[in-house]
PDB file of C-alpha atoms in Angstrom:
ATOM      1  CA  UNK A   1     -60.128 -54.527   9.516  1.00 54.00           C
ATOM      2  CA  UNK A   2     -60.060 -58.110   8.276  1.00 55.00           C
ATOM      3  CA  UNK A   3     -63.691 -58.619   9.255  1.00 61.00           C
ATOM      4  CA  UNK A   4     -65.132 -55.265   8.187  1.00 65.00           C
ATOM      5  CA  UNK A   5     -63.061 -54.478   5.077  1.00 69.00           C
ATOM      6  CA  UNK A   6     -64.456 -50.941   5.082  1.00 79.00           C
ATOM      7  CA  UNK A   7     -62.541 -47.682   4.742  1.00 84.00           C
ATOM      8  CA  UNK A   8     -62.994 -46.677   8.372  1.00 84.00           C
ATOM      9  CA  UNK A   9     -61.920 -50.104   9.630  1.00 82.00           C
ATOM     10  CA  UNK A  10     -58.764 -50.025   7.515  1.00 83.00           C
ATOM     11  CA  UNK A  11     -58.014 -46.488   8.705  1.00 88.00           C
ATOM     12  CA  UNK A  12     -58.486 -47.533  12.332  1.00 87.00           C
ATOM     13  CA  UNK A  13     -56.195 -50.520  11.835  1.00 83.00           C
ATOM     14  CA  UNK A  14     -53.541 -48.333  10.204  1.00 88.00           C
ATOM     15  CA  UNK A  15     -53.774 -45.893  13.115  1.00 91.00           C
ATOM     16  CA  UNK A  16     -53.402 -48.744  15.579  1.00 87.00           C
ATOM     17  CA  UNK A  17     -50.276 -49.958  13.780  1.00 87.00           C
ATOM     18  CA  UNK A  18     -48.769 -46.460  14.011  1.00 92.00           C
ATOM     19  CA  UNK A  19     -49.482 -46.321  17.751  1.00 91.00           C
ATOM     20  CA  UNK A  20     -47.979 -49.784  18.170  1.00 88.00           C
ATOM     21  CA  UNK A  21     -44.790 -48.872  16.294  1.00 88.00           C
ATOM     22  CA  UNK A  22     -44.370 -45.709  18.354  1.00 91.00           C
ATOM     23  CA  UNK A  23     -45.315 -47.107  21.765  1.00 89.00           C
ATOM     24  CA  UNK A  24     -43.792 -50.594  21.796  1.00 89.00           C
ATOM     25  CA  UNK A  25     -40.124 -49.474  21.848  1.00 88.00           C
ATOM     26  CA  UNK A  26     -40.896 -47.253  24.830  1.00 89.00           C
ATOM     27  CA  UNK A  27     -42.760 -49.913  26.803  1.00 90.00           C
ATOM     28  CA  UNK A  28     -40.418 -52.834  26.100  1.00 94.00           C
ATOM     29  CA  UNK A  29     -36.677 -53.195  26.819  1.00 94.00           C
ATOM     30  CA  UNK A  30     -34.358 -51.852  24.138  1.00 92.00           C
ATOM     31  CA  UNK A  31     -33.530 -54.594  21.648  1.00 93.00           C
ATOM     32  CA  UNK A  32     -36.663 -56.677  22.227  1.00 94.00           C
ATOM     33  CA  UNK A  33     -37.620 -56.692  18.536  1.00 92.00           C
ATOM     34  CA  UNK A  34     -34.055 -57.716  17.602  1.00 93.00           C
ATOM     35  CA  UNK A  35     -33.994 -60.516  20.207  1.00 94.00           C
ATOM     36  CA  UNK A  36     -30.993 -58.937  21.900  1.00 95.00           C
ATOM     37  CA  UNK A  37     -29.382 -61.377  24.298  1.00 95.00           C
ATOM     38  CA  UNK A  38     -30.533 -61.394  27.888  1.00 95.00           C
ATOM     39  CA  UNK A  39     -33.661 -59.701  29.171  1.00 96.00           C
ATOM     40  CA  UNK A  40     -34.847 -58.272  25.802  1.00 96.00           C
ATOM     41  CA  UNK A  41     -34.815 -61.757  24.245  1.00 97.00           C
ATOM     42  CA  UNK A  42     -36.633 -63.160  27.292  1.00 97.00           C
ATOM     43  CA  UNK A  43     -39.359 -60.525  27.000  1.00 97.00           C
ATOM     44  CA  UNK A  44     -39.666 -61.235  23.268  1.00 97.00           C
ATOM     45  CA  UNK A  45     -39.834 -64.963  23.981  1.00 97.00           C
ATOM     46  CA  UNK A  46     -42.829 -64.480  26.270  1.00 97.00           C
ATOM     47  CA  UNK A  47     -44.695 -62.579  23.562  1.00 97.00           C
ATOM     48  CA  UNK A  48     -43.868 -65.204  20.946  1.00 98.00           C
ATOM     49  CA  UNK A  49     -44.972 -67.996  23.288  1.00 97.00           C
ATOM     50  CA  UNK A  50     -48.334 -66.351  23.794  1.00 97.00           C
ATOM     51  CA  UNK A  51     -48.653 -65.688  20.071  1.00 97.00           C
ATOM     52  CA  UNK A  52     -48.051 -69.376  19.372  1.00 97.00           C
ATOM     53  CA  UNK A  53     -50.267 -70.821  22.070  1.00 97.00           C
ATOM     54  CA  UNK A  54     -53.265 -68.482  21.911  1.00 96.00           C
ATOM     55  CA  UNK A  55     -53.484 -68.250  18.121  1.00 96.00           C
ATOM     56  CA  UNK A  56     -53.499 -72.050  17.852  1.00 96.00           C
ATOM     57  CA  UNK A  57     -55.689 -72.898  20.835  1.00 96.00           C
ATOM     58  CA  UNK A  58     -58.537 -70.601  19.795  1.00 95.00           C
ATOM     59  CA  UNK A  59     -59.056 -72.687  16.635  1.00 95.00           C
ATOM     60  CA  UNK A  60     -58.985 -76.155  18.158  1.00 96.00           C
ATOM     61  CA  UNK A  61     -62.555 -76.477  19.506  1.00 95.00           C
ATOM     62  CA  UNK A  62     -63.838 -75.106  16.196  1.00 94.00           C
ATOM     63  CA  UNK A  63     -61.745 -77.623  14.273  1.00 94.00           C
ATOM     64  CA  UNK A  64     -63.010 -80.534  16.340  1.00 95.00           C
ATOM     65  CA  UNK A  65     -66.672 -79.468  16.229  1.00 95.00           C
ATOM     66  CA  UNK A  66     -66.986 -78.246  12.630  1.00 92.00           C
ATOM     67  CA  UNK A  67     -64.614 -80.562  10.813  1.00 91.00           C
ATOM     68  CA  UNK A  68     -64.627 -83.715  12.970  1.00 92.00           C
ATOM     69  CA  UNK A  69     -68.169 -83.629  14.355  1.00 92.00           C
ATOM     70  CA  UNK A  70     -67.291 -83.718  18.041  1.00 95.00           C
ATOM     71  CA  UNK A  71     -69.753 -82.499  20.655  1.00 95.00           C
ATOM     72  CA  UNK A  72     -68.842 -79.135  22.156  1.00 93.00           C
ATOM     73  CA  UNK A  73     -68.205 -80.434  25.726  1.00 91.00           C
ATOM     74  CA  UNK A  74     -65.960 -83.194  24.400  1.00 92.00           C
ATOM     75  CA  UNK A  75     -64.061 -80.758  22.160  1.00 93.00           C
ATOM     76  CA  UNK A  76     -63.444 -78.608  25.225  1.00 92.00           C
ATOM     77  CA  UNK A  77     -61.403 -81.422  26.743  1.00 91.00           C
ATOM     78  CA  UNK A  78     -58.469 -80.354  24.578  1.00 93.00           C
ATOM     79  CA  UNK A  79     -58.302 -77.117  26.560  1.00 94.00           C
ATOM     80  CA  UNK A  80     -58.533 -79.006  29.856  1.00 94.00           C
ATOM     81  CA  UNK A  81     -55.731 -81.368  28.846  1.00 94.00           C
ATOM     82  CA  UNK A  82     -53.351 -78.530  28.000  1.00 96.00           C
ATOM     83  CA  UNK A  83     -54.190 -76.746  31.258  1.00 96.00           C
ATOM     84  CA  UNK A  84     -53.296 -79.847  33.256  1.00 97.00           C
ATOM     85  CA  UNK A  85     -49.984 -80.384  31.469  1.00 97.00           C
ATOM     86  CA  UNK A  86     -49.189 -76.651  31.739  1.00 97.00           C
ATOM     87  CA  UNK A  87     -49.512 -77.001  35.520  1.00 97.00           C
ATOM     88  CA  UNK A  88     -47.400 -80.162  35.525  1.00 97.00           C
ATOM     89  CA  UNK A  89     -44.707 -78.550  33.372  1.00 96.00           C
ATOM     90  CA  UNK A  90     -44.609 -75.573  35.720  1.00 96.00           C
ATOM     91  CA  UNK A  91     -44.204 -77.867  38.692  1.00 96.00           C
ATOM     92  CA  UNK A  92     -41.356 -79.730  36.976  1.00 95.00           C
ATOM     93  CA  UNK A  93     -39.406 -76.577  36.149  1.00 95.00           C
ATOM     94  CA  UNK A  94     -39.771 -75.417  39.745  1.00 93.00           C
ATOM     95  CA  UNK A  95     -37.817 -78.478  40.872  1.00 94.00           C
ATOM     96  CA  UNK A  96     -34.895 -77.884  38.507  1.00 92.00           C
ATOM     97  CA  UNK A  97     -32.141 -76.120  40.435  1.00 90.00           C
ATOM     98  CA  UNK A  98     -29.046 -76.701  38.314  1.00 91.00           C
ATOM     99  CA  UNK A  99     -28.255 -73.407  36.474  1.00 89.00           C
ATOM    100  CA  UNK A 100     -27.160 -75.167  33.291  1.00 90.00           C
ATOM    101  CA  UNK A 101     -30.350 -77.179  33.074  1.00 91.00           C
ATOM    102  CA  UNK A 102     -32.461 -74.116  33.847  1.00 91.00           C
ATOM    103  CA  UNK A 103     -30.794 -72.263  30.986  1.00 90.00           C
ATOM    104  CA  UNK A 104     -31.862 -75.080  28.674  1.00 94.00           C
ATOM    105  CA  UNK A 105     -35.522 -74.704  29.675  1.00 96.00           C
ATOM    106  CA  UNK A 106     -35.784 -71.353  27.898  1.00 96.00           C
ATOM    107  CA  UNK A 107     -35.332 -72.964  24.475  1.00 96.00           C
ATOM    108  CA  UNK A 108     -36.515 -76.502  25.256  1.00 97.00           C
ATOM    109  CA  UNK A 109     -39.951 -75.295  26.411  1.00 97.00           C
ATOM    110  CA  UNK A 110     -40.665 -73.406  23.161  1.00 98.00           C
ATOM    111  CA  UNK A 111     -39.322 -76.369  21.176  1.00 98.00           C
ATOM    112  CA  UNK A 112     -41.787 -78.705  22.940  1.00 98.00           C
ATOM    113  CA  UNK A 113     -44.580 -76.196  22.313  1.00 98.00           C
ATOM    114  CA  UNK A 114     -43.666 -76.092  18.615  1.00 98.00           C
ATOM    115  CA  UNK A 115     -43.603 -79.879  18.400  1.00 98.00           C
ATOM    116  CA  UNK A 116     -47.037 -80.092  20.009  1.00 98.00           C
ATOM    117  CA  UNK A 117     -48.385 -77.462  17.616  1.00 98.00           C
ATOM    118  CA  UNK A 118     -47.089 -79.384  14.588  1.00 97.00           C
ATOM    119  CA  UNK A 119     -48.629 -82.628  15.878  1.00 97.00           C
ATOM    120  CA  UNK A 120     -51.897 -80.766  16.353  1.00 97.00           C
ATOM    121  CA  UNK A 121     -51.685 -79.338  12.832  1.00 96.00           C
ATOM    122  CA  UNK A 122     -51.428 -82.869  11.448  1.00 95.00           C
ATOM    123  CA  UNK A 123     -55.039 -83.443  12.520  1.00 93.00           C
ATOM    124  CA  UNK A 124     -56.139 -81.070   9.748  1.00 94.00           C
ATOM    125  CA  UNK A 125     -54.852 -83.462   7.071  1.00 93.00           C
ATOM    126  CA  UNK A 126     -57.162 -85.973   5.351  1.00 90.00           C
ATOM    127  CA  UNK A 127     -57.345 -89.340   7.055  1.00 90.00           C
ATOM    128  CA  UNK A 128     -55.599 -88.238  10.241  1.00 92.00           C
ATOM    129  CA  UNK A 129     -57.632 -89.012  13.404  1.00 94.00           C
ATOM    130  CA  UNK A 130     -59.024 -86.083  15.373  1.00 94.00           C
ATOM    131  CA  UNK A 131     -57.730 -87.371  18.713  1.00 94.00           C
ATOM    132  CA  UNK A 132     -54.271 -86.315  17.571  1.00 95.00           C
ATOM    133  CA  UNK A 133     -55.340 -82.769  18.500  1.00 96.00           C
ATOM    134  CA  UNK A 134     -55.532 -83.776  22.155  1.00 95.00           C
ATOM    135  CA  UNK A 135     -52.152 -85.527  21.976  1.00 96.00           C
ATOM    136  CA  UNK A 136     -50.466 -82.557  20.345  1.00 97.00           C
ATOM    137  CA  UNK A 137     -52.034 -79.953  22.585  1.00 97.00           C
ATOM    138  CA  UNK A 138     -51.196 -81.961  25.698  1.00 97.00           C
ATOM    139  CA  UNK A 139     -47.539 -81.778  24.631  1.00 97.00           C
ATOM    140  CA  UNK A 140     -47.871 -78.071  23.845  1.00 98.00           C
ATOM    141  CA  UNK A 141     -49.257 -77.328  27.309  1.00 97.00           C
ATOM    142  CA  UNK A 142     -46.270 -79.050  28.895  1.00 97.00           C
ATOM    143  CA  UNK A 143     -43.888 -76.850  26.911  1.00 97.00           C
ATOM    144  CA  UNK A 144     -45.687 -73.714  28.044  1.00 98.00           C
ATOM    145  CA  UNK A 145     -45.624 -74.828  31.666  1.00 97.00           C
ATOM    146  CA  UNK A 146     -41.884 -75.455  31.532  1.00 96.00           C
ATOM    147  CA  UNK A 147     -40.831 -72.148  30.034  1.00 97.00           C
ATOM    148  CA  UNK A 148     -43.400 -69.527  31.039  1.00 95.00           C
ATOM    149  CA  UNK A 149     -42.530 -69.220  34.760  1.00 94.00           C
ATOM    150  CA  UNK A 150     -38.855 -69.912  34.082  1.00 95.00           C
ATOM    151  CA  UNK A 151     -38.657 -66.759  31.970  1.00 95.00           C
ATOM    152  CA  UNK A 152     -40.134 -64.688  34.796  1.00 94.00           C
ATOM    153  CA  UNK A 153     -37.481 -66.014  37.181  1.00 93.00           C
ATOM    154  CA  UNK A 154     -34.697 -65.418  34.656  1.00 94.00           C
ATOM    155  CA  UNK A 155     -35.762 -61.827  34.012  1.00 95.00           C
ATOM    156  CA  UNK A 156     -36.064 -60.949  37.704  1.00 94.00           C
ATOM    157  CA  UNK A 157     -32.683 -62.511  38.486  1.00 92.00           C
ATOM    158  CA  UNK A 158     -31.043 -60.549  35.666  1.00 92.00           C
ATOM    159  CA  UNK A 159     -32.323 -57.125  36.721  1.00 93.00           C
ATOM    160  CA  UNK A 160     -31.692 -54.977  39.800  1.00 93.00           C
ATOM    161  CA  UNK A 161     -34.436 -54.978  42.403  1.00 92.00           C
ATOM    162  CA  UNK A 162     -35.387 -51.374  41.655  1.00 93.00           C
ATOM    163  CA  UNK A 163     -36.208 -52.368  38.054  1.00 92.00           C
ATOM    164  CA  UNK A 164     -38.401 -55.353  38.913  1.00 94.00           C
ATOM    165  CA  UNK A 165     -41.630 -53.417  38.503  1.00 93.00           C
ATOM    166  CA  UNK A 166     -40.569 -52.060  35.119  1.00 92.00           C
ATOM    167  CA  UNK A 167     -39.472 -55.412  33.738  1.00 94.00           C
ATOM    168  CA  UNK A 168     -42.531 -57.203  35.142  1.00 94.00           C
ATOM    169  CA  UNK A 169     -44.790 -54.763  33.310  1.00 94.00           C
ATOM    170  CA  UNK A 170     -42.750 -55.325  30.142  1.00 95.00           C
ATOM    171  CA  UNK A 171     -43.410 -59.068  30.432  1.00 96.00           C
ATOM    172  CA  UNK A 172     -47.145 -58.475  30.787  1.00 95.00           C
ATOM    173  CA  UNK A 173     -47.189 -56.066  27.843  1.00 95.00           C
ATOM    174  CA  UNK A 174     -45.307 -58.611  25.740  1.00 96.00           C
ATOM    175  CA  UNK A 175     -47.793 -61.325  26.776  1.00 96.00           C
ATOM    176  CA  UNK A 176     -50.775 -59.258  25.655  1.00 95.00           C
ATOM    177  CA  UNK A 177     -49.098 -57.925  22.530  1.00 94.00           C
ATOM    178  CA  UNK A 178     -48.016 -61.400  21.445  1.00 95.00           C
ATOM    179  CA  UNK A 179     -51.489 -62.837  21.932  1.00 95.00           C
ATOM    180  CA  UNK A 180     -53.119 -59.971  20.018  1.00 93.00           C
ATOM    181  CA  UNK A 181     -50.716 -60.047  17.074  1.00 92.00           C
ATOM    182  CA  UNK A 182     -50.707 -63.849  16.909  1.00 95.00           C
ATOM    183  CA  UNK A 183     -54.499 -63.925  16.855  1.00 94.00           C
ATOM    184  CA  UNK A 184     -54.563 -61.211  14.207  1.00 90.00           C
ATOM    185  CA  UNK A 185     -52.178 -63.078  11.930  1.00 91.00           C
ATOM    186  CA  UNK A 186     -53.747 -66.495  12.399  1.00 93.00           C
ATOM    187  CA  UNK A 187     -57.245 -65.041  12.123  1.00 91.00           C
ATOM    188  CA  UNK A 188     -56.399 -63.258   8.887  1.00 88.00           C
ATOM    189  CA  UNK A 189     -55.071 -66.478   7.366  1.00 90.00           C
ATOM    190  CA  UNK A 190     -58.011 -68.496   8.607  1.00 92.00           C
ATOM    191  CA  UNK A 191     -60.712 -66.120   7.375  1.00 88.00           C
ATOM    192  CA  UNK A 192     -58.989 -65.814   3.996  1.00 87.00           C
ATOM    193  CA  UNK A 193     -58.834 -69.565   3.416  1.00 89.00           C
ATOM    194  CA  UNK A 194     -61.832 -70.972   5.292  1.00 81.00           C
ATOM    195  CA  UNK A 195     -64.298 -69.826   2.632  1.00 74.00           C
ATOM    196  CA  UNK A 196     -62.751 -72.249   0.153  1.00 70.00           C
ATOM    197  CA  UNK A 197     -63.926 -75.178   2.283  1.00 73.00           C
ATOM    198  CA  UNK A 198     -61.812 -77.951   3.752  1.00 79.00           C
ATOM    199  CA  UNK A 199     -59.270 -77.528   6.496  1.00 91.00           C
ATOM    200  CA  UNK A 200     -56.676 -75.390   4.714  1.00 92.00           C
ATOM    201  CA  UNK A 201     -57.489 -72.394   6.895  1.00 93.00           C
ATOM    202  CA  UNK A 202     -56.848 -74.357  10.075  1.00 95.00           C
ATOM    203  CA  UNK A 203     -53.634 -75.821   8.699  1.00 95.00           C
ATOM    204  CA  UNK A 204     -52.274 -72.446   7.612  1.00 95.00           C
ATOM    205  CA  UNK A 205     -53.032 -70.822  10.958  1.00 96.00           C
ATOM    206  CA  UNK A 206     -51.483 -73.697  12.920  1.00 97.00           C
ATOM    207  CA  UNK A 207     -48.361 -73.670  10.755  1.00 97.00           C
ATOM    208  CA  UNK A 208     -48.059 -69.935  11.355  1.00 97.00           C
ATOM    209  CA  UNK A 209     -48.307 -70.627  15.089  1.00 97.00           C
ATOM    210  CA  UNK A 210     -45.593 -73.281  14.782  1.00 97.00           C
ATOM    211  CA  UNK A 211     -43.367 -70.799  12.966  1.00 97.00           C
ATOM    212  CA  UNK A 212     -43.812 -68.348  15.827  1.00 97.00           C
ATOM    213  CA  UNK A 213     -42.892 -71.185  18.186  1.00 97.00           C
ATOM    214  CA  UNK A 214     -39.591 -71.633  16.345  1.00 98.00           C
ATOM    215  CA  UNK A 215     -38.887 -67.922  16.811  1.00 97.00           C
ATOM    216  CA  UNK A 216     -39.738 -68.319  20.503  1.00 97.00           C
ATOM    217  CA  UNK A 217     -37.144 -71.095  20.775  1.00 97.00           C
ATOM    218  CA  UNK A 218     -34.528 -68.844  19.154  1.00 97.00           C
ATOM    219  CA  UNK A 219     -35.432 -66.008  21.528  1.00 97.00           C
ATOM    220  CA  UNK A 220     -35.321 -68.383  24.492  1.00 96.00           C
ATOM    221  CA  UNK A 221     -31.848 -69.578  23.558  1.00 96.00           C
ATOM    222  CA  UNK A 222     -30.665 -65.966  23.357  1.00 96.00           C
ATOM    223  CA  UNK A 223     -32.345 -65.125  26.645  1.00 94.00           C
ATOM    224  CA  UNK A 224     -30.447 -67.741  28.611  1.00 86.00           C
ATOM    225  CA  UNK A 225     -26.955 -66.457  27.940  1.00 70.00           C
ATOM    226  CA  UNK A 226     -26.810 -62.711  27.630  1.00 56.00           C
ATOM    227  CA  UNK A 227     -26.106 -59.500  29.429  1.00 52.00           C
ATOM    228  CA  UNK A 228     -28.893 -57.883  31.437  1.00 46.00           C
ATOM    229  CA  UNK A 229     -30.843 -55.216  29.579  1.00 44.00           C
ATOM    230  CA  UNK A 230     -31.866 -51.847  30.898  1.00 43.00           C
TER     231      UNK A 230
END
């Protein structure tokens, strides 16, 4: 709808929103939208993590190529760097056995992701070097690696074995829904502002992503210490 701006596109978007409002409460644990403690907050956290990471990452090669003049292969290194640190973060969390420290991962990971996103956003400001994008997104990848698998473990531990399939599908739905809605919001901001020239569109979209990262940290904190959801 944001790209077409025609009557049929707006009608289709409105219909999609209706389907989303009706279907999401059925497909996700009760209380997910309210960040209810325990499994619902964990499922919400996964969606918010994806919304943060995907909506920011999709803009970074474009920012480096269009605004900073980098070659496309070199700009792609930012994606490689975050993939490497995601893997390293995942490996680190797998070695943490203490329950108290594992409970801290669920909010610390999103907080690190948010910090990395804000550092990345700084590269849209005048006079700030472009390489800061790689620094920020390297940090962001580490945050994702720490928290993403930890949430899966937390959710499976908090639910009976006969509900593992149901809650695993809820995590995947939240992943996809978060990515789609995050991209929609960031894309709408970007396309609205990019026509004015400059980097305001990038900055607005990255700040939106950072805001979603803050919500992910709140959800992660609520996920770590709550009752299991059904």
